[in-house]
Amino acid sequence: MARDLTQLELLSELEAVAEENVDRHLSMAKEWHPHDYVPWDEGRNFAAMGGVDWDPSQSRLSELAKAAMITNLLTEDNLPSYHREIAENFSQDGAWGTWVGRWTAEENRHGIVMRDYLVVTRGVDPVALEQARMTHMTNGFASPTEEEAGFLHSVAYVTFQELATRVSHRNTGKVCDDPIADRMLQRVATDENLHMIFYRNMCGAALDLTPDQSIEAITLILENFQMPGAGMPNFRRNGVLMAKHGIYDLRQHLEEVIQPVLKKWRIFEREDFTARGEAVRDRLAGFLERLGKDVLKFEEQRDRMLAREAAKREREELTSLAG
């Protein structure tokens, strides 16, 4: 029976693939500047500089758009924690070190541009946003499978997480009802997609190198997956709102994130697993089947909730007209 590779062996064996994918990423990544995506002429001073502090009436964003923008921005803000997670599980030498530094620099732009946009356009309360940032970054981020942390778990998690974040950013841009916000979040989502491809390629190479060990890490990550913002203030309330209105829900998680990646890796067509790997693959198939049932249950509940809300609004409108 083939033994599992150590962290050092994995990094050493996959270094050439990492170098190839860093080069690929650098050839595809387009330079862009956060200041080009912010309507600076809308900016004005707050009270501390002789202006006017934020008031809810100044925001043009819906409650849904506010919740989604805050959730996505606070997720990006927690970059120091993600950097530490990646740096500890990858390496700071050679191609690995180049990638960790480049990825961190690119990700940092996302928080910069989103915050500048929200503050300049007065889209959300900047004081509440800063308080939430302090809380979220103080809490930090830990892998959902901390007891099993390592390169394979880390690279599997970020593959799915980057794609999930891309979906969330893209759909948030659509509900902002502002072409400037939509363009900005399209730009951010494009970065996330390129990052996902790097991690997906690395995880695919790991599957070829050590199939059983890799399928175990992938399955454990999917069984325990949670978005990186899970510990932030109001995450549950905002997450429910975003799921209810299709910004990021269970069906998107299954059909736009999990299934395309597993298909790319040919998880259910592969013939290089031993009995150990096949048993884990069966476990993964069972998990996906249960998740599919959860999707239908969630959608039934959501449809009932939206119907109740629509009926309530209609009654209120009729009462208002009658009055």
Short mmCIF file of C-alpha atoms in Angstrom, two decimals:
data_model
loop_
_atom_site.label_atom_id
_atom_site.label_comp_id
_atom_site.label_asym_id
_atom_site.label_seq_id
_atom_site.Cartn_x
_atom_site.Cartn_y
_atom_site.Cartn_z
CA MET A 1 0.00 0.00 0.00
CA ALA A 2 1.37 3.42 -0.99
CA ARG A 3 2.18 5.61 1.98
CA ASP A 4 0.93 9.17 2.36
CA LEU A 5 3.32 11.94 1.39
CA THR A 6 4.52 14.38 4.02
CA GLN A 7 3.91 18.12 3.68
CA LEU A 8 7.54 18.63 2.60
CA GLU A 9 7.34 15.85 0.00
CA LEU A 10 4.11 17.27 -1.44
CA LEU A 11 5.59 20.76 -1.77
CA SER A 12 8.78 19.40 -3.32
CA GLU A 13 6.97 17.11 -5.80
CA LEU A 14 4.55 19.84 -6.87
CA GLU A 15 7.00 22.75 -7.07
CA ALA A 16 7.44 22.48 -10.85
CA VAL A 17 3.64 22.55 -11.31
CA ALA A 18 3.43 25.56 -8.99
CA GLU A 19 6.10 27.37 -11.04
CA GLU A 20 4.27 26.62 -14.29
CA ASN A 21 0.98 27.89 -12.84
CA VAL A 22 2.54 31.03 -11.36
CA ASP A 23 3.90 31.83 -14.84
CA ARG A 24 0.49 31.09 -16.35
CA HIS A 25 -1.22 33.36 -13.83
CA LEU A 26 1.19 36.25 -14.41
CA SER A 27 0.68 35.98 -18.17
CA MET A 28 -3.13 36.19 -17.76
CA ALA A 29 -3.55 38.66 -14.88
CA LYS A 30 -4.29 42.19 -16.06
CA GLU A 31 -2.97 45.19 -14.13
CA TRP A 32 -5.73 47.35 -12.69
CA HIS A 33 -5.95 50.16 -10.15
CA PRO A 34 -8.58 50.54 -7.42
CA HIS A 35 -8.78 54.32 -7.89
CA ASP A 36 -10.12 53.80 -11.42
CA TYR A 37 -13.26 52.12 -10.10
CA VAL A 38 -14.41 54.71 -7.54
CA PRO A 39 -16.61 57.79 -8.30
CA TRP A 40 -14.45 60.25 -6.38
CA ASP A 41 -16.53 63.27 -7.43
CA GLU A 42 -19.30 61.98 -5.17
CA GLY A 43 -17.06 62.28 -2.10
CA ARG A 44 -17.46 64.89 0.65
CA ASN A 45 -16.16 65.49 4.15
CA PHE A 46 -17.56 63.90 7.28
CA ALA A 47 -18.22 65.88 10.49
CA ALA A 48 -14.66 65.57 11.83
CA MET A 49 -13.50 67.60 8.79
CA GLY A 50 -16.34 70.12 8.93
CA GLY A 51 -18.79 68.13 6.80
CA VAL A 52 -21.80 65.94 7.53
CA ASP A 53 -21.71 62.45 9.06
CA TRP A 54 -23.41 59.46 7.50
CA ASP A 55 -27.17 59.16 7.55
CA PRO A 56 -29.21 56.21 6.16
CA SER A 57 -30.98 58.53 3.71
CA GLN A 58 -27.65 59.11 1.91
CA SER A 59 -27.37 55.49 0.75
CA ARG A 60 -28.73 54.45 -2.63
CA LEU A 61 -28.22 50.75 -1.85
CA SER A 62 -31.07 48.41 -0.92
CA GLU A 63 -30.90 46.51 2.39
CA LEU A 64 -29.94 43.41 0.40
CA ALA A 65 -27.13 45.20 -1.45
CA LYS A 66 -25.83 46.69 1.83
CA ALA A 67 -25.78 43.27 3.54
CA ALA A 68 -23.99 41.66 0.58
CA MET A 69 -21.43 44.45 0.18
CA ILE A 70 -20.60 44.47 3.89
CA THR A 71 -20.30 40.67 4.01
CA ASN A 72 -18.06 40.56 0.94
CA LEU A 73 -15.89 43.46 2.12
CA LEU A 74 -15.37 42.08 5.63
CA THR A 75 -14.43 38.75 4.05
CA GLU A 76 -11.75 40.52 1.99
CA ASP A 77 -10.61 42.47 5.08
CA ASN A 78 -9.59 39.28 6.84
CA LEU A 79 -6.70 38.84 4.37
CA PRO A 80 -3.96 38.72 7.07
CA SER A 81 -5.54 35.54 8.47
CA TYR A 82 -5.80 33.93 5.03
CA HIS A 83 -2.23 34.95 4.23
CA ARG A 84 -1.03 33.25 7.41
CA GLU A 85 -3.05 30.12 6.61
CA ILE A 86 -1.63 29.89 3.07
CA ALA A 87 1.95 30.81 4.07
CA GLU A 88 1.99 28.18 6.83
CA ASN A 89 0.64 25.41 4.60
CA PHE A 90 2.53 26.27 1.43
CA SER A 91 6.09 27.59 1.62
CA GLN A 92 7.78 30.96 1.39
CA ASP A 93 10.49 29.64 -0.91
CA GLY A 94 10.67 29.41 -4.69
CA ALA A 95 7.47 29.39 -6.74
CA TRP A 96 5.36 28.84 -3.61
CA GLY A 97 6.68 32.01 -2.01
CA THR A 98 6.17 33.99 -5.23
CA TRP A 99 2.56 32.83 -5.39
CA VAL A 100 1.78 33.58 -1.73
CA GLY A 101 3.13 37.13 -2.12
CA ARG A 102 1.43 37.80 -5.45
CA TRP A 103 -1.93 36.34 -4.34
CA THR A 104 -1.86 38.42 -1.14
CA ALA A 105 -1.09 41.63 -3.06
CA GLU A 106 -3.89 41.00 -5.56
CA GLU A 107 -6.41 40.12 -2.86
CA ASN A 108 -5.55 43.29 -0.93
CA ARG A 109 -6.85 45.41 -3.82
CA HIS A 110 -10.33 43.97 -3.36
CA GLY A 111 -10.76 45.36 0.14
CA ILE A 112 -9.26 48.71 -0.91
CA VAL A 113 -11.60 49.30 -3.85
CA MET A 114 -14.77 48.09 -2.11
CA ARG A 115 -14.18 50.24 0.98
CA ASP A 116 -13.32 53.32 -1.09
CA TYR A 117 -16.53 52.87 -3.09
CA LEU A 118 -18.73 52.43 -0.01
CA VAL A 119 -17.21 55.40 1.86
CA VAL A 120 -17.20 57.79 -1.11
CA THR A 121 -20.78 56.95 -2.16
CA ARG A 122 -21.95 56.74 1.50
CA GLY A 123 -23.43 53.35 0.72
CA VAL A 124 -23.19 52.06 4.30
CA ASP A 125 -22.50 53.47 7.77
CA PRO A 126 -18.67 53.86 7.84
CA VAL A 127 -18.52 53.80 11.65
CA ALA A 128 -20.46 50.51 11.91
CA LEU A 129 -18.35 49.12 9.05
CA GLU A 130 -15.11 49.96 10.88
CA GLN A 131 -16.39 48.47 14.14
CA ALA A 132 -17.33 45.26 12.31
CA ARG A 133 -13.88 45.17 10.63
CA MET A 134 -12.15 45.45 14.01
CA THR A 135 -14.25 42.62 15.46
CA HIS A 136 -13.86 40.33 12.46
CA MET A 137 -10.12 40.80 12.05
CA THR A 138 -9.53 40.39 15.79
CA ASN A 139 -11.36 37.06 15.67
CA GLY A 140 -9.36 36.05 12.58
CA PHE A 141 -9.97 32.94 10.51
CA ALA A 142 -9.18 29.28 11.05
CA SER A 143 -9.62 26.42 8.62
CA PRO A 144 -12.93 24.57 9.17
CA THR A 145 -10.84 21.38 9.46
CA GLU A 146 -8.20 22.81 11.77
CA GLU A 147 -7.40 19.42 13.32
CA GLU A 148 -6.56 18.10 9.85
CA ALA A 149 -4.84 21.24 8.53
CA GLY A 150 -2.14 20.82 5.91
CA PHE A 151 -1.29 21.59 2.30
CA LEU A 152 -3.93 19.33 0.75
CA HIS A 153 -6.75 20.59 2.98
CA SER A 154 -5.67 24.18 2.44
CA VAL A 155 -5.47 23.95 -1.36
CA ALA A 156 -8.80 22.09 -1.55
CA TYR A 157 -10.51 24.68 0.64
CA VAL A 158 -9.26 27.72 -1.28
CA THR A 159 -10.24 26.15 -4.62
CA PHE A 160 -13.90 26.02 -3.58
CA GLN A 161 -13.74 29.22 -1.52
CA GLU A 162 -12.31 31.37 -4.34
CA LEU A 163 -15.02 30.16 -6.70
CA ALA A 164 -17.72 30.76 -4.08
CA THR A 165 -16.41 34.28 -3.50
CA ARG A 166 -16.42 34.94 -7.24
CA VAL A 167 -20.10 33.92 -7.46
CA SER A 168 -20.98 36.09 -4.45
CA HIS A 169 -19.16 39.19 -5.79
CA ARG A 170 -20.66 38.81 -9.25
CA ASN A 171 -24.23 38.52 -7.94
CA THR A 172 -23.71 41.36 -5.45
CA GLY A 173 -22.74 43.64 -8.34
CA LYS A 174 -26.03 42.85 -10.04
CA VAL A 175 -28.22 43.79 -7.04
CA CYS A 176 -26.47 47.12 -6.33
CA ASP A 177 -28.42 48.76 -9.15
CA ASP A 178 -25.35 50.86 -9.92
CA PRO A 179 -23.21 50.30 -13.04
CA ILE A 180 -20.12 51.56 -11.19
CA ALA A 181 -20.51 48.94 -8.42
CA ASP A 182 -21.29 46.25 -10.98
CA ARG A 183 -18.15 47.05 -13.00
CA MET A 184 -16.02 47.11 -9.84
CA LEU A 185 -17.27 43.74 -8.61
CA GLN A 186 -16.92 42.19 -12.07
CA ARG A 187 -13.24 43.21 -11.91
CA VAL A 188 -12.85 41.67 -8.44
CA ALA A 189 -14.67 38.48 -9.54
CA THR A 190 -12.27 38.13 -12.50
CA ASP A 191 -9.33 38.11 -10.05
CA GLU A 192 -11.05 35.50 -7.88
CA ASN A 193 -11.57 33.28 -10.92
CA LEU A 194 -7.87 33.37 -11.84
CA HIS A 195 -6.95 32.56 -8.24
CA MET A 196 -9.38 29.65 -8.25
CA ILE A 197 -7.78 28.26 -11.43
CA PHE A 198 -4.33 28.29 -9.80
CA TYR A 199 -5.58 26.39 -6.74
CA ARG A 200 -7.74 24.02 -8.79
CA ASN A 201 -4.74 23.14 -10.97
CA MET A 202 -2.57 22.54 -7.90
CA CYS A 203 -5.20 20.35 -6.28
CA GLY A 204 -5.64 18.46 -9.56
CA ALA A 205 -1.89 17.81 -9.69
CA ALA A 206 -2.01 16.59 -6.09
CA LEU A 207 -4.82 14.18 -7.04
CA ASP A 208 -2.61 12.73 -9.78
CA LEU A 209 0.33 12.48 -7.38
CA THR A 210 -1.42 10.97 -4.35
CA PRO A 211 -5.05 10.15 -5.23
CA ASP A 212 -6.26 8.57 -1.98
CA GLN A 213 -4.70 11.20 0.24
CA SER A 214 -6.13 14.01 -1.90
CA ILE A 215 -9.70 12.67 -2.13
CA GLU A 216 -9.73 12.38 1.66
CA ALA A 217 -8.78 16.06 2.02
CA ILE A 218 -11.30 17.20 -0.61
CA THR A 219 -14.14 15.21 0.96
CA LEU A 220 -13.39 16.45 4.47
CA ILE A 221 -13.32 20.07 3.22
CA LEU A 222 -16.66 19.75 1.43
CA GLU A 223 -18.32 18.03 4.39
CA ASN A 224 -17.23 20.88 6.68
CA PHE A 225 -17.26 23.78 4.22
CA GLN A 226 -18.17 27.21 5.44
CA MET A 227 -17.59 30.61 3.88
CA PRO A 228 -14.55 32.49 5.25
CA GLY A 229 -16.79 35.21 6.73
CA ALA A 230 -18.59 32.77 9.04
CA GLY A 231 -17.42 34.48 12.24
CA MET A 232 -18.17 38.09 11.32
CA PRO A 233 -20.83 40.24 13.03
CA ASN A 234 -24.35 39.65 11.60
CA PHE A 235 -23.03 36.92 9.29
CA ARG A 236 -26.01 34.65 9.87
CA ARG A 237 -28.60 37.39 9.26
CA ASN A 238 -26.79 38.70 6.18
CA GLY A 239 -26.09 35.20 4.88
CA VAL A 240 -29.79 34.28 5.14
CA LEU A 241 -30.75 37.47 3.29
CA MET A 242 -28.19 36.75 0.55
CA ALA A 243 -29.37 33.15 0.20
CA LYS A 244 -33.04 34.17 0.17
CA HIS A 245 -32.43 36.50 -2.78
CA GLY A 246 -30.03 34.31 -4.77
CA ILE A 247 -26.71 36.03 -4.16
CA TYR A 248 -25.21 32.87 -2.70
CA ASP A 249 -27.45 29.94 -1.85
CA LEU A 250 -27.23 26.16 -1.55
CA ARG A 251 -28.05 25.48 -5.20
CA GLN A 252 -25.30 27.85 -6.34
CA HIS A 253 -22.91 26.21 -3.88
CA LEU A 254 -23.68 22.79 -5.33
CA GLU A 255 -24.14 23.56 -9.03
CA GLU A 256 -21.82 26.52 -9.61
CA VAL A 257 -19.04 25.71 -7.16
CA ILE A 258 -18.79 22.05 -6.11
CA GLN A 259 -19.93 20.20 -9.23
CA PRO A 260 -17.85 22.07 -11.86
CA VAL A 261 -14.67 21.59 -9.84
CA LEU A 262 -15.27 17.89 -9.17
CA LYS A 263 -16.06 17.43 -12.88
CA LYS A 264 -12.79 19.17 -13.84
CA TRP A 265 -10.91 16.75 -11.59
CA ARG A 266 -12.89 13.78 -13.02
CA ILE A 267 -13.52 12.61 -9.47
CA PHE A 268 -16.22 10.09 -10.42
CA GLU A 269 -14.44 8.83 -13.56
CA ARG A 270 -10.99 8.28 -12.06
CA GLU A 271 -9.60 4.76 -11.83
CA ASP A 272 -6.45 5.51 -9.82
CA PHE A 273 -7.97 5.20 -6.32
CA THR A 274 -7.24 2.15 -4.18
CA ALA A 275 -10.04 0.60 -2.11
CA ARG A 276 -9.34 3.28 0.53
CA GLY A 277 -9.88 6.11 -1.98
CA GLU A 278 -12.95 4.47 -3.49
CA ALA A 279 -14.55 4.21 -0.05
CA VAL A 280 -13.98 7.95 0.47
CA ARG A 281 -15.36 8.70 -2.99
CA ASP A 282 -18.52 6.75 -2.07
CA ARG A 283 -18.76 8.86 1.08
CA LEU A 284 -18.47 12.00 -1.06
CA ALA A 285 -21.20 10.75 -3.41
CA GLY A 286 -23.49 10.20 -0.41
CA PHE A 287 -22.74 13.70 0.86
CA LEU A 288 -23.58 15.25 -2.53
CA GLU A 289 -26.84 13.32 -2.67
CA ARG A 290 -27.85 14.63 0.76
CA LEU A 291 -26.82 18.15 -0.26
CA GLY A 292 -29.06 17.89 -3.33
CA LYS A 293 -32.01 17.04 -1.08
CA ASP A 294 -31.12 19.95 1.22
CA VAL A 295 -31.21 22.27 -1.81
CA LEU A 296 -34.80 21.27 -2.58
CA LYS A 297 -35.84 21.63 1.06
CA PHE A 298 -34.25 25.07 1.30
CA GLU A 299 -35.92 26.25 -1.91
CA GLU A 300 -39.34 25.07 -0.77
CA GLN A 301 -38.93 26.98 2.50
CA ARG A 302 -37.64 30.05 0.66
CA ASP A 303 -40.54 30.03 -1.80
CA ARG A 304 -43.06 29.84 1.05
CA MET A 305 -41.31 32.69 2.88
CA LEU A 306 -41.19 34.92 -0.21
CA ALA A 307 -44.86 34.19 -0.95
CA ARG A 308 -45.80 35.17 2.63
CA GLU A 309 -43.80 38.39 2.35
CA ALA A 310 -45.40 39.27 -1.00
CA ALA A 311 -48.90 38.63 0.40
CA LYS A 312 -48.10 40.81 3.43
CA ARG A 313 -46.91 43.66 1.20
CA GLU A 314 -50.04 43.39 -0.91
CA ARG A 315 -52.26 43.58 2.19
CA GLU A 316 -50.36 46.62 3.43
CA GLU A 317 -50.74 48.35 0.06
CA LEU A 318 -54.49 47.63 0.00
CA THR A 319 -54.85 48.92 3.57
CA SER A 320 -52.92 52.05 2.62
CA LEU A 321 -55.12 52.67 -0.43
CA ALA A 322 -58.28 52.07 1.62
CA GLY A 323 -57.10 54.54 4.24
#
